CSV table of C-alpha atoms in Angstrom, one decimal:
chain,number,residue,atom,x,y,z
A,1,UNK,CA,-0.2,-0.3,-0.3
A,2,UNK,CA,3.3,2.6,0.5
A,3,UNK,CA,4.3,1.8,-2.4
A,4,UNK,CA,1.2,2.3,-4.6
A,5,UNK,CA,1.0,5.9,-2.5
A,6,UNK,CA,4.8,6.7,-3.0
A,7,UNK,CA,4.1,5.8,-7.0
A,8,UNK,CA,0.9,7.9,-7.1
A,9,UNK,CA,3.2,11.1,-4.9
A,10,UNK,CA,5.6,10.5,-8.0
A,11,UNK,CA,3.2,11.1,-10.9
A,12,UNK,CA,1.8,13.9,-9.0
A,13,UNK,CA,5.3,15.6,-8.7
A,14,UNK,CA,6.2,14.8,-12.0
A,15,UNK,CA,3.8,17.0,-13.4
A,16,UNK,CA,4.9,20.2,-15.5
A,17,UNK,CA,3.2,23.1,-17.6
A,18,UNK,CA,3.4,22.0,-21.1
A,19,UNK,CA,4.6,24.8,-22.6
A,20,UNK,CA,5.7,23.5,-25.9
A,21,UNK,CA,2.9,21.0,-26.9
A,22,UNK,CA,3.5,18.9,-29.7
A,23,UNK,CA,0.2,18.7,-32.5
A,24,UNK,CA,-1.5,15.9,-32.5
A,25,UNK,CA,-4.6,13.7,-31.7
A,26,UNK,CA,-6.5,14.0,-28.2
A,27,UNK,CA,-9.0,11.7,-27.3
A,28,UNK,CA,-12.0,13.2,-26.6
A,29,UNK,CA,-13.6,10.9,-24.3
A,30,UNK,CA,-10.3,11.3,-22.2
A,31,UNK,CA,-11.4,14.8,-21.8
A,32,UNK,CA,-14.5,14.0,-21.0
A,33,UNK,CA,-12.8,11.4,-18.1
A,34,UNK,CA,-10.6,14.1,-17.4
A,35,UNK,CA,-13.5,16.3,-16.2
A,36,UNK,CA,-15.3,13.8,-14.6
A,37,UNK,CA,-12.2,13.5,-12.3
A,38,UNK,CA,-11.5,17.5,-12.1
A,39,UNK,CA,-15.1,17.8,-10.8
A,40,UNK,CA,-14.5,15.8,-7.4
A,41,UNK,CA,-12.4,18.6,-6.3
A,42,UNK,CA,-13.6,20.4,-3.1
A,43,UNK,CA,-15.3,23.7,-3.1
A,44,UNK,CA,-16.9,26.4,-0.6
A,45,UNK,CA,-20.4,25.3,0.6
A,46,UNK,CA,-19.8,22.5,-2.2
A,47,UNK,CA,-21.0,25.2,-4.6
A,48,UNK,CA,-18.8,23.9,-7.6
A,49,UNK,CA,-18.6,26.9,-9.3
A,50,UNK,CA,-16.6,25.8,-11.9
A,51,UNK,CA,-17.9,26.0,-15.9
A,52,UNK,CA,-16.5,24.9,-18.5
A,53,UNK,CA,-16.3,25.5,-22.6
A,54,UNK,CA,-14.0,22.5,-24.5
A,55,UNK,CA,-13.0,24.2,-27.7
A,56,UNK,CA,-12.0,21.1,-30.3
A,57,UNK,CA,-12.7,23.4,-33.4
A,58,UNK,CA,-9.7,24.9,-34.8
A,59,UNK,CA,-11.1,28.3,-36.3
A,60,UNK,CA,-12.9,28.8,-33.0
A,61,UNK,CA,-9.9,29.1,-31.2
A,62,UNK,CA,-8.0,30.8,-34.1
A,63,UNK,CA,-11.2,33.2,-33.0
A,64,UNK,CA,-11.1,33.2,-29.7
A,65,UNK,CA,-7.5,34.5,-30.3
A,66,UNK,CA,-7.6,37.2,-32.2
A,67,UNK,CA,-10.5,38.9,-30.1
A,68,UNK,CA,-8.6,38.4,-26.7
A,69,UNK,CA,-5.7,39.6,-29.0
A,70,UNK,CA,-7.5,42.8,-29.7
A,71,UNK,CA,-7.9,43.9,-26.0
A,72,UNK,CA,-4.5,42.4,-25.0
A,73,UNK,CA,-3.0,45.0,-27.2
A,74,UNK,CA,-5.0,47.8,-25.6
A,75,UNK,CA,-3.4,46.5,-22.2
A,76,UNK,CA,-0.1,46.4,-23.7
A,77,UNK,CA,0.1,49.7,-25.7
A,78,UNK,CA,-0.9,50.9,-21.6
A,79,UNK,CA,2.1,49.7,-20.6
A,80,UNK,CA,4.1,51.6,-22.9
A,81,UNK,CA,5.3,48.9,-24.9
A,82,UNK,CA,6.5,49.6,-28.4
A,83,UNK,CA,4.5,48.7,-31.6
A,84,UNK,CA,6.6,45.7,-32.9
A,85,UNK,CA,7.2,44.5,-29.2
A,86,UNK,CA,3.2,44.3,-28.9
A,87,UNK,CA,2.8,42.4,-31.9
A,88,UNK,CA,6.1,39.5,-31.0
A,89,UNK,CA,4.6,39.1,-28.0
A,90,UNK,CA,1.0,38.5,-29.4
A,91,UNK,CA,2.1,36.4,-32.1
A,92,UNK,CA,4.0,34.3,-30.5
A,93,UNK,CA,1.3,34.1,-27.7
A,94,UNK,CA,-0.9,32.9,-30.2
A,95,UNK,CA,1.1,30.6,-32.1
A,96,UNK,CA,1.8,28.7,-28.7
A,97,UNK,CA,-1.7,28.0,-28.0
A,98,UNK,CA,-2.4,27.4,-31.5
A,99,UNK,CA,0.1,23.8,-31.2
A,100,UNK,CA,-3.3,22.7,-28.5
A,101,UNK,CA,-5.0,20.1,-29.7
A,102,UNK,CA,-7.9,21.1,-27.6
A,103,UNK,CA,-8.8,24.3,-25.2
A,104,UNK,CA,-10.5,24.5,-22.4
A,105,UNK,CA,-11.9,27.7,-20.9
A,106,UNK,CA,-12.8,27.4,-17.4
A,107,UNK,CA,-15.4,29.9,-15.9
A,108,UNK,CA,-16.5,31.0,-12.9
A,109,UNK,CA,-20.3,31.2,-11.6
A,110,UNK,CA,-21.5,33.2,-8.3
A,111,UNK,CA,-25.3,31.3,-8.8
A,112,UNK,CA,-24.6,28.9,-5.8
A,113,UNK,CA,-22.6,30.9,-3.8
A,114,UNK,CA,-23.8,32.8,-0.4
A,115,UNK,CA,-24.9,35.9,-0.8
A,116,UNK,CA,-24.1,38.5,1.7
A,117,UNK,CA,-25.3,42.4,2.2
A,118,UNK,CA,-22.3,43.7,2.9
A,119,UNK,CA,-19.5,44.3,0.5
A,120,UNK,CA,-16.7,42.4,2.7
A,121,UNK,CA,-18.2,39.4,2.9
A,122,UNK,CA,-19.2,39.2,-0.3
A,123,UNK,CA,-16.0,40.1,-1.4
A,124,UNK,CA,-15.0,37.0,0.5
A,125,UNK,CA,-17.4,34.5,-1.6
A,126,UNK,CA,-16.1,35.1,-4.9
A,127,UNK,CA,-12.4,34.9,-3.1
A,128,UNK,CA,-13.9,31.1,-2.1
A,129,UNK,CA,-15.3,30.6,-5.2
A,130,UNK,CA,-11.8,31.6,-7.7
A,131,UNK,CA,-10.0,29.4,-5.0
A,132,UNK,CA,-12.9,26.2,-5.9
A,133,UNK,CA,-11.8,26.9,-9.4
A,134,UNK,CA,-8.7,27.2,-8.8
A,135,UNK,CA,-8.8,23.1,-7.0
A,136,UNK,CA,-10.8,22.3,-10.0
A,137,UNK,CA,-8.5,23.1,-12.8
A,138,UNK,CA,-5.4,21.3,-10.6
A,139,UNK,CA,-7.9,18.5,-10.6
A,140,UNK,CA,-8.0,18.8,-14.2
A,141,UNK,CA,-4.1,19.4,-15.0
A,142,UNK,CA,-3.1,16.2,-13.0
A,143,UNK,CA,-6.0,13.9,-14.9
A,144,UNK,CA,-4.6,15.1,-17.8
A,145,UNK,CA,-1.2,14.4,-17.3
A,146,UNK,CA,-1.9,10.8,-15.7
A,147,UNK,CA,-3.6,10.1,-19.0
A,148,UNK,CA,-0.3,11.0,-20.7
A,149,UNK,CA,-1.3,14.7,-22.2
A,150,UNK,CA,0.4,17.7,-21.4
A,151,UNK,CA,-1.4,20.7,-20.7
A,152,UNK,CA,-0.5,24.4,-19.3
A,153,UNK,CA,-2.7,27.0,-17.2
A,154,UNK,CA,-3.0,30.3,-18.7
A,155,UNK,CA,-5.0,33.3,-17.8
A,156,UNK,CA,-5.5,35.1,-20.4
A,157,UNK,CA,-9.5,34.9,-20.3
A,158,UNK,CA,-9.4,36.7,-16.8
A,159,UNK,CA,-7.9,40.2,-19.1
A,160,UNK,CA,-10.5,39.6,-21.9
A,161,UNK,CA,-13.7,38.1,-20.6
A,162,UNK,CA,-15.5,40.3,-23.2
A,163,UNK,CA,-13.9,38.9,-26.0
A,164,UNK,CA,-14.5,35.3,-24.4
A,165,UNK,CA,-18.0,35.6,-23.5
A,166,UNK,CA,-18.4,37.0,-27.3
A,167,UNK,CA,-16.8,33.9,-29.1
A,168,UNK,CA,-17.9,31.1,-26.9
A,169,UNK,CA,-21.7,32.9,-26.1
A,170,UNK,CA,-20.9,32.8,-22.6
A,171,UNK,CA,-24.0,34.4,-20.5
A,172,UNK,CA,-22.9,37.8,-18.9
A,173,UNK,CA,-22.9,36.5,-15.2
A,174,UNK,CA,-20.4,33.4,-16.1
A,175,UNK,CA,-16.9,35.1,-15.2
A,176,UNK,CA,-14.0,33.8,-17.5
A,177,UNK,CA,-11.2,32.7,-15.3
A,178,UNK,CA,-8.3,30.7,-17.5
A,179,UNK,CA,-7.8,28.6,-20.7
A,180,UNK,CA,-6.0,25.6,-20.4
A,181,UNK,CA,-4.2,24.2,-23.7
A,182,UNK,CA,-4.2,20.3,-24.2
A,183,UNK,CA,-2.2,18.1,-26.4
A,184,UNK,CA,0.6,15.9,-27.0
A,185,UNK,CA,3.1,16.7,-24.4
A,186,UNK,CA,6.5,18.6,-25.5
A,187,UNK,CA,9.4,19.2,-24.1
A,188,UNK,CA,9.1,20.8,-20.5
A,189,UNK,CA,11.6,23.5,-18.7
A,190,UNK,CA,12.8,22.2,-15.3
A,191,UNK,CA,10.3,23.4,-12.8
A,192,UNK,CA,12.2,25.8,-10.1
A,193,UNK,CA,10.4,25.3,-6.7
A,194,UNK,CA,11.4,27.2,-3.4
A,195,UNK,CA,13.0,24.7,-0.4
A,196,UNK,CA,9.7,23.7,2.2
A,197,UNK,CA,12.1,25.7,4.8
A,198,UNK,CA,11.2,29.1,3.0
A,199,UNK,CA,7.1,28.4,2.8
A,200,UNK,CA,6.6,25.5,5.3
A,201,UNK,CA,6.7,26.2,9.1
A,202,UNK,CA,5.7,24.8,12.6
A,203,UNK,CA,3.3,25.5,15.4
A,204,UNK,CA,4.2,29.5,14.3
A,205,UNK,CA,5.8,31.4,11.5
A,206,UNK,CA,9.6,31.2,11.0
A,207,UNK,CA,10.0,27.9,13.3
A,208,UNK,CA,11.7,25.3,11.3
A,209,UNK,CA,9.5,22.0,10.3
């Protein structure tokens, strides 16, 4: 039993963001299976606020990237970047996403979250919904990894929610959160991780484990 647990832990440890996906066939049934695993994630009040749109149509992916790029371009211009730099950043980002066989847009719904009369507690409800969606995404990434696929979590929809809604016909009360690129695994960069001594303590802040 301990050996099985260690094997599972090694699989979890070996997950890494695949930023260099290799184009190739992804079984749609595997995407469904990964989503079935992802929904086992914990959520505040068991609200399960995650909503997803699975895109396996390249034309839709291209339209989505074009619409998002228009909004991103404005943001980069506000940052004072020169035109050539903006075009380079956007084109490289598009090329990277287009290497994915399938794109999964993950959204958030506040429909089943608690409602409070004050802004402070309502703000915490939104944070709890975001945390819940993040747990769903981590489960999704792990499931895809176990199934042999590469995947990368990108946050572009946060910065271009209206573009995402337009292209995918998403209702106005649904909040785009992330875009997951899925494909055959290509190269991955070595993961740099902080030492436990830098992020974890025992009984009080700063005390070693």
